[in-house]
Coordinates of C-alpha atoms in Angstrom, one line a residue:
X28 CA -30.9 41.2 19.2
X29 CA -28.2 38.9 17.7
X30 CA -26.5 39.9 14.9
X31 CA -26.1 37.2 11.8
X32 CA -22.2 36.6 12.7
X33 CA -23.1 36.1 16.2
X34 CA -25.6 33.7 15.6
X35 CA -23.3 32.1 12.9
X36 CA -20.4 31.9 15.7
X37 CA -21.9 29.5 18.1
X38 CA -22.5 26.6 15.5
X39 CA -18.8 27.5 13.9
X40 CA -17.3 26.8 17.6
X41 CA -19.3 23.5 17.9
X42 CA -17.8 22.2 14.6
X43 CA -14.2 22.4 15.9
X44 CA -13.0 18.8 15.9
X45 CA -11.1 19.4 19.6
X46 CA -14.7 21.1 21.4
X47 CA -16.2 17.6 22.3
X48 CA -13.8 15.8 24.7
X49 CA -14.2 11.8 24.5
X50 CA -15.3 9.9 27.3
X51 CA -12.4 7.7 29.1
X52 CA -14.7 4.3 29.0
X53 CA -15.4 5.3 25.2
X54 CA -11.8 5.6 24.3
X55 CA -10.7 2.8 26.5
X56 CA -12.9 0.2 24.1
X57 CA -12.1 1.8 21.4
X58 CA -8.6 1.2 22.2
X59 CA -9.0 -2.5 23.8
X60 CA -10.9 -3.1 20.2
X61 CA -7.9 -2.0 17.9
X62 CA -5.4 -3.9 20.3
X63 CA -7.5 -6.6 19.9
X64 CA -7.4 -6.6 16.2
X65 CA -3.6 -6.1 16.1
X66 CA -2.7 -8.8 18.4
X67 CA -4.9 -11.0 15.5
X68 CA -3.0 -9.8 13.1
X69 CA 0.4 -10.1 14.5
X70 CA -0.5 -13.9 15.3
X71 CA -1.2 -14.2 11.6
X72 CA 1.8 -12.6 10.8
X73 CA 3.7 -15.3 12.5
X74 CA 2.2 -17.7 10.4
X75 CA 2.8 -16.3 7.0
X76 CA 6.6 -14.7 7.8
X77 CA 7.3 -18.6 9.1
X78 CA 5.8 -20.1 5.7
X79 CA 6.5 -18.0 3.0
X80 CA 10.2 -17.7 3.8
X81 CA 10.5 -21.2 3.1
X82 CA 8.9 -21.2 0.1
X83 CA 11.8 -19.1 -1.0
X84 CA 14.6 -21.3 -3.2
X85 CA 17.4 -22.4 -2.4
X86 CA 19.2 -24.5 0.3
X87 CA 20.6 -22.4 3.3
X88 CA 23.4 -25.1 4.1
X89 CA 24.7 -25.1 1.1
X90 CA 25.3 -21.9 0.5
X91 CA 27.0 -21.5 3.6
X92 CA 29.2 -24.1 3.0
X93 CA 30.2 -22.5 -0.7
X94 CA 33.8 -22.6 -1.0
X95 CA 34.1 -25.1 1.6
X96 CA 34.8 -29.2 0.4
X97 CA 32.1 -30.7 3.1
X98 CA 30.9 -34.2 2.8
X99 CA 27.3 -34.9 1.9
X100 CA 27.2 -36.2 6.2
X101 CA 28.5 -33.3 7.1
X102 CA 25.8 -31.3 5.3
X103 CA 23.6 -33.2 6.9
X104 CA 25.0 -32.9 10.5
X105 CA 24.7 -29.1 9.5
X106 CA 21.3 -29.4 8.7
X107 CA 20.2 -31.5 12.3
X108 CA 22.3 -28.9 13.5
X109 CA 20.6 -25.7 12.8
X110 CA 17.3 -28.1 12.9
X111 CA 15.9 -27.9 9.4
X112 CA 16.0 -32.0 9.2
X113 CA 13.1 -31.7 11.3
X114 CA 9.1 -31.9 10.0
X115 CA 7.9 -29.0 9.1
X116 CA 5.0 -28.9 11.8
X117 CA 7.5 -29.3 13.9
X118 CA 9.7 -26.1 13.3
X119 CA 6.7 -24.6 13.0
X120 CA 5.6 -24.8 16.6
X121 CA 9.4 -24.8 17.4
X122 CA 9.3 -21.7 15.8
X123 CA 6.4 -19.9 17.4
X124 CA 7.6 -21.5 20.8
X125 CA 10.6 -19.4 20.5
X126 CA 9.2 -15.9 19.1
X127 CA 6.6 -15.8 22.1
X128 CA 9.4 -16.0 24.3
X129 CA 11.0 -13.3 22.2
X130 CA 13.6 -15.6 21.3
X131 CA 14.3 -15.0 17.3
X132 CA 16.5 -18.1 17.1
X133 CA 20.1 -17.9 16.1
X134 CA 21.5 -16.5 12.0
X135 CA 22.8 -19.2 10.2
X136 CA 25.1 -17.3 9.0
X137 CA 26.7 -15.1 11.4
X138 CA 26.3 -18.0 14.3
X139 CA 24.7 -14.9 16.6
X140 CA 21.2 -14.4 18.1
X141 CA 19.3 -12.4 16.3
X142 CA 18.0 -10.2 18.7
X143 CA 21.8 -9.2 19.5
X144 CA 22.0 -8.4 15.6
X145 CA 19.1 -6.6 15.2
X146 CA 20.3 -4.7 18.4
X147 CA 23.5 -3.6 15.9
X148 CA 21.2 -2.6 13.0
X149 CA 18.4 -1.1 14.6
X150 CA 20.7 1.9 15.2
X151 CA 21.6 2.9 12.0
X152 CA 18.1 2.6 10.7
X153 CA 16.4 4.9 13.2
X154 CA 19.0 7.5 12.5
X155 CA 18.5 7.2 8.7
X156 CA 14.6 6.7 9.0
X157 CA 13.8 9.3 11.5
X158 CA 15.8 11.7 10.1
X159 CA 14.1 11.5 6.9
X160 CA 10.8 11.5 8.5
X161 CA 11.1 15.0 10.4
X162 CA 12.2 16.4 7.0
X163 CA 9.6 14.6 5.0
X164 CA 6.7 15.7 7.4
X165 CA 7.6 19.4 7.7
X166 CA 8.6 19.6 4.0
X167 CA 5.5 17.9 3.1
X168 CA 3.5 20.4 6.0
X169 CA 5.0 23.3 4.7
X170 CA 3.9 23.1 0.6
X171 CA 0.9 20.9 1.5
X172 CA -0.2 24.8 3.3
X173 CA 1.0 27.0 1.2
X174 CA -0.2 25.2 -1.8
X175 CA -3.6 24.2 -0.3
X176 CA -4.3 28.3 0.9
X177 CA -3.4 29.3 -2.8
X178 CA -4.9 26.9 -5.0
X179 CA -3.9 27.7 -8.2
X180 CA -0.9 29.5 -8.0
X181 CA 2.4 28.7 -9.9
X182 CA 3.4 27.4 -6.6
X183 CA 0.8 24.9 -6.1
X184 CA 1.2 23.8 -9.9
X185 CA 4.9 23.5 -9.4
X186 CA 4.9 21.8 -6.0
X187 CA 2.5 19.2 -6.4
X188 CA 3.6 18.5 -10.0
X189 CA 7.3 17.8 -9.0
X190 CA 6.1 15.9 -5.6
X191 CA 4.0 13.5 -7.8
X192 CA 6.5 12.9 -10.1
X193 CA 9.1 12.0 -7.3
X194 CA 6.2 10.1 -5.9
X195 CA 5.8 7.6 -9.0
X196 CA 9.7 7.3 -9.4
X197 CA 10.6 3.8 -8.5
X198 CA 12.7 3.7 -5.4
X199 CA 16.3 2.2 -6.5
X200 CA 16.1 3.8 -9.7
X201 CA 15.9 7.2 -8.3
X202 CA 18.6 6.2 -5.3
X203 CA 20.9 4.6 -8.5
X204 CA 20.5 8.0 -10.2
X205 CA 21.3 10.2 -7.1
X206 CA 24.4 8.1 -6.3
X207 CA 26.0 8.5 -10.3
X208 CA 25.2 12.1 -10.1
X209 CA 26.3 13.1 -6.7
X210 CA 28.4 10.0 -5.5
X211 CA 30.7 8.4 -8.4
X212 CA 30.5 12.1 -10.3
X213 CA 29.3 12.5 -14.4
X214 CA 30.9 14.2 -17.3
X215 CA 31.6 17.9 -15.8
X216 CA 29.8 17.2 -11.9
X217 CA 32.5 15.4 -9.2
X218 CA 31.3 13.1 -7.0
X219 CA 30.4 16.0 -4.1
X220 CA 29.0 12.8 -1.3
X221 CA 30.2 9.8 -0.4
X222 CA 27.8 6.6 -1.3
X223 CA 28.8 3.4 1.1
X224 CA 27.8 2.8 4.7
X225 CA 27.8 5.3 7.4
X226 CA 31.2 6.0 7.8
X227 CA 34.5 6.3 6.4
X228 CA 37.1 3.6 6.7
X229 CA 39.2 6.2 8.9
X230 CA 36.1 7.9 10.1
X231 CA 37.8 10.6 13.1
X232 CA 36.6 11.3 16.2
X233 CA 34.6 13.7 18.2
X234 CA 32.4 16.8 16.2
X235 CA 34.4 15.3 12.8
X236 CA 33.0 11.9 13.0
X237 CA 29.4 13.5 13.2
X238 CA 29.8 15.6 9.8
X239 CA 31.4 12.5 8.3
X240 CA 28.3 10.2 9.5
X241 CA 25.9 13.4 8.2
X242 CA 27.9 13.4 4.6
X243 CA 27.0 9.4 4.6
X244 CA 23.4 9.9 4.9
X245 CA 22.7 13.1 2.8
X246 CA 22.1 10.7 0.2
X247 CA 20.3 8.0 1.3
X248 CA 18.0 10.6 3.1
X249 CA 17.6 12.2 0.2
X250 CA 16.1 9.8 -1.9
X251 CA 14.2 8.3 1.5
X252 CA 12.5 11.6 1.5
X253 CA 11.9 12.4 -2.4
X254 CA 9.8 9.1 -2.1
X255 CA 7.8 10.0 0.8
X256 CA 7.2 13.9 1.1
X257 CA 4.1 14.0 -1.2
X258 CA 2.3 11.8 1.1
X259 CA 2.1 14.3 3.2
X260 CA 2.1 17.5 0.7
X261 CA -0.7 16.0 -1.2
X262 CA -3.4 14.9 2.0
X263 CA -2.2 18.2 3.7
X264 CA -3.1 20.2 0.5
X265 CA -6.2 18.4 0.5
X266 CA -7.3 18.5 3.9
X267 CA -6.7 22.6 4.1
X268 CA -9.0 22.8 0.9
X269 CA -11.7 21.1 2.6
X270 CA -11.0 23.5 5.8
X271 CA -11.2 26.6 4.0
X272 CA -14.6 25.8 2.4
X273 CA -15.7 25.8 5.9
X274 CA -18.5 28.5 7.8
X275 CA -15.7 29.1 10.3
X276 CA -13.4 30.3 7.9
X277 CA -16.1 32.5 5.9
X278 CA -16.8 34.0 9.9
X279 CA -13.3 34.4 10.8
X280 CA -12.5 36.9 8.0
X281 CA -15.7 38.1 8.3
X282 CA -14.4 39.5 11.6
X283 CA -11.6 41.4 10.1
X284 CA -9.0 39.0 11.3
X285 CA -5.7 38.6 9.2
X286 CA -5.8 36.1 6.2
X287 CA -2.0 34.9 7.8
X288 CA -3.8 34.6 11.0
X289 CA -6.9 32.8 9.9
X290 CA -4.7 30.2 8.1
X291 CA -2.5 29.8 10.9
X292 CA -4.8 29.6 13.9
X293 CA -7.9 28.2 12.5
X294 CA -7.3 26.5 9.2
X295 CA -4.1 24.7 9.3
X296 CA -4.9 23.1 12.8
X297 CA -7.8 21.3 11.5
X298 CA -6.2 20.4 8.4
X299 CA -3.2 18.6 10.2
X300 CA -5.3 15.9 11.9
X301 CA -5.4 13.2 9.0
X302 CA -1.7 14.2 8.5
X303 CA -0.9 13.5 12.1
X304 CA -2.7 10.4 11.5
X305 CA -0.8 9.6 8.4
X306 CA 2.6 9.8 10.4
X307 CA 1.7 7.3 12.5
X308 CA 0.6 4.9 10.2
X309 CA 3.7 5.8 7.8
X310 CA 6.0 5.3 10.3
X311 CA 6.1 1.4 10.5
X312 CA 5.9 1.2 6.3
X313 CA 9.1 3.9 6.1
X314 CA 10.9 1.4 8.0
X315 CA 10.0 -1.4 5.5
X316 CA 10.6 1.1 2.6
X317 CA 14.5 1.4 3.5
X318 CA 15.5 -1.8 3.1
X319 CA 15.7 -0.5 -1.0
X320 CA 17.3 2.5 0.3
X321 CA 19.9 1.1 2.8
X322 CA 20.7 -1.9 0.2
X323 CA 21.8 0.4 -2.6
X324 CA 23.9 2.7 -0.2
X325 CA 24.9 -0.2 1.7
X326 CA 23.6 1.5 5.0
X327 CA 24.2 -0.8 8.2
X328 CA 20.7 -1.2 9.3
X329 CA 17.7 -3.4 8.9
X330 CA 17.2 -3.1 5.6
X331 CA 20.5 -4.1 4.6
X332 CA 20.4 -7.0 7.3
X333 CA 17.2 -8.4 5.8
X334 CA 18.7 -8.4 2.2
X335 CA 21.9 -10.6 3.6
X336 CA 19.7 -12.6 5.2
X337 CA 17.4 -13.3 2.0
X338 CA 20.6 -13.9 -0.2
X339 CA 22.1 -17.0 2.1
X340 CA 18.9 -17.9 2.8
X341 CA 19.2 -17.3 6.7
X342 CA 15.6 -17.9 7.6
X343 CA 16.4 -17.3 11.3
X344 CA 16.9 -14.1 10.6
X345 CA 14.1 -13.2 7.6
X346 CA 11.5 -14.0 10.0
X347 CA 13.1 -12.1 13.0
X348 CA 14.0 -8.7 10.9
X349 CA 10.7 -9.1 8.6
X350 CA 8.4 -9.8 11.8
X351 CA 10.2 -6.9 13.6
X352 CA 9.0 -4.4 10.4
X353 CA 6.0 -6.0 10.2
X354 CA 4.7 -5.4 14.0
X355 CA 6.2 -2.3 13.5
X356 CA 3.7 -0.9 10.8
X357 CA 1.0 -3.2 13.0
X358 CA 1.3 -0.9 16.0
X359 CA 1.7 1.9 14.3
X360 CA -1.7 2.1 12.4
X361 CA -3.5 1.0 15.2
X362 CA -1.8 4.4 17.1
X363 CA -3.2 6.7 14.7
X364 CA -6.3 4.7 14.7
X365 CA -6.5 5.6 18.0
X366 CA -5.1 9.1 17.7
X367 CA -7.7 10.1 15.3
X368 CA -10.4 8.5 17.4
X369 CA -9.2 10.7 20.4
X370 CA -8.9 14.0 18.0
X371 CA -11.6 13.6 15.5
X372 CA -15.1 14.1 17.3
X373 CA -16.3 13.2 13.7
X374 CA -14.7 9.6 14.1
X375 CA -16.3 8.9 17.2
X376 CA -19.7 9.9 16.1
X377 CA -19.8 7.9 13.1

């Protein structure tokens, strides 16, 4: 005879989301379905990011010949040079000629491929971007499970209050706040980091150079990850809220096991997959959110490069650094679309 927790523990094991394994053909066309749809939307990507930046005003050649006394056939031989005399269809097809062969074209203002100078920047921006992420994600981990497992307490109030206020903060206003404070110094508190690029004019060598990179980025990493954490605090919280309502939970400490070790072996793992998800599909829109970040430190990456280019305008290099984000956060949400799909057995049933 079977005893009520016994019975219970059969139907708890088959709710587990990793117990039913998805079949290869299944997740194969699953996976050839969300590849379809990005490549669709990358191809309409190309058409806006080639439109829209020309909608933008002002005239790229004469900008870049400010300061300069050229003749109105000079500006002209600039233009047929860098081919905006041509129609608009056709630098348009021109245009989508060159970015399926992964050829972004040529900066009108720094008179180098694109490619090469996204090459420079793309650096930079990884360093400061990943960075931020990993301490984002396990901030946001940590509180989101320790908040979520006591709902209620001081902590919980106190965590999720501060992260939603950080949360709502406009971006540059926070970063312009930071960099008063703790970079140019007020009243009574010295300036403690230092605010511009990545590196000092004399930056030294060896183990020294990295602590004077890492001073550069405590505080554009900072405010990267004030604006981001309570993503992942607040769907972590959530998710491990749902968990614990669950039977398998009520049987677990029904068996006498720990509350630490229920948390930590049963609870939290199912409450990380939307959070797993949510990296993913962050990923490609933290990359898009540091162009604020790297413009108001003046941080040597993509962000920054996209802002020069928008100033001139240098369209070449718009559409290259903008289409480069943009596939970016494509790619990424189809991965955790896929991720989750592979994970989830709920998703596959639905």
């Amino acid at each position: 005879m079977t005893t009520p927790l016994e019975a219970a523990e059969p139907a708890v094991q088959a709710a587990g989301p990793g117990d039913e394994r998805p079949t290869s053909r299944g997740t194969l066309q699953y996976a050839l379905s969300k590849a379809g749809g990005a490549l669709f939307s990358i191809a309409m990507v190309i058409v806006g990011t080639f439109f829209v930046f020309r909608l933008l005003p002002g005239d790229p050649v004469r900008n870049l010949a400010q300061g300069r006394n050229m003749t109105p056939a000079q500006l002209d031989l600039e233009r047929h040079r860098l081919g905006l005399d041509m129609p608009l269809p056709d630098q348009f097809l021109d245009f989508v000629g060159r970015t399926l062969r992964l050829d972004l074209g040529t900066s009108y203002e720094y008179k180098r491929p694109v490619l090469d100078l996204i090459g420079e920047r793309i650096g930079p921006t990884l360093l400061l971007v990943g960075t931020g992420l990993v301490i984002a994600v396990s901030l946001g981990i940590w509180q989101g499970t320790r908040a979520g497992w006591r709902r209620g307490s001081r902590f919980d109030r106190f965590s999720t209050g501060t992260s939603l206020v950080l949360w709502s903060v406009p971006t540059f206003w926070l970063g312009l706040l930071l960099m008063m404070v703790f970079g140019v110094g007020i009243g009574p508190i010295p300036g403690i980091f230092p605010f511009r690029g990545s590196e000092s004019v004399d930056a030294p060598d060896g183990f020294a150079y990295v602590l004077d990179v890492a001073s550069h980025m405590v505080l554009p990493c900072l405010t990267l990850v004030a604006v981001v954490y309570a993503q992942y605090l607040l769907v972590m919280r959530s998710s491990l809220l749902e968990e614990v309502s669950q039977d398998y939970v009520t049987v677990a400490r029904a068996k006498g096991l720990r509350d630490d070790e229920v948390r930590r072996r049963h609870a939290v793992p199912n409450a990380l997959l939307p959070t797993v998800t949510l990296v993913f599909m962050r990923v490609g829109f933290v990359v898009g959110g540091a162009v604020t970040v790297e413009t108001i430190y003046t941080w040597p990456g993509l962000g920054q490069l996209f802002y020069e280019a928008i100033a001139v305008p240098d369209f070449t290099l718009m559409q290259g650094t903008f289409l480069l984000i943009t596939v970016a956060v494509i790619v990424m949400n189809t991965l955790a679309d896929v991720v989750y799909h592979v994970l989830d057995p709920r998703v596959r049933s639905a």
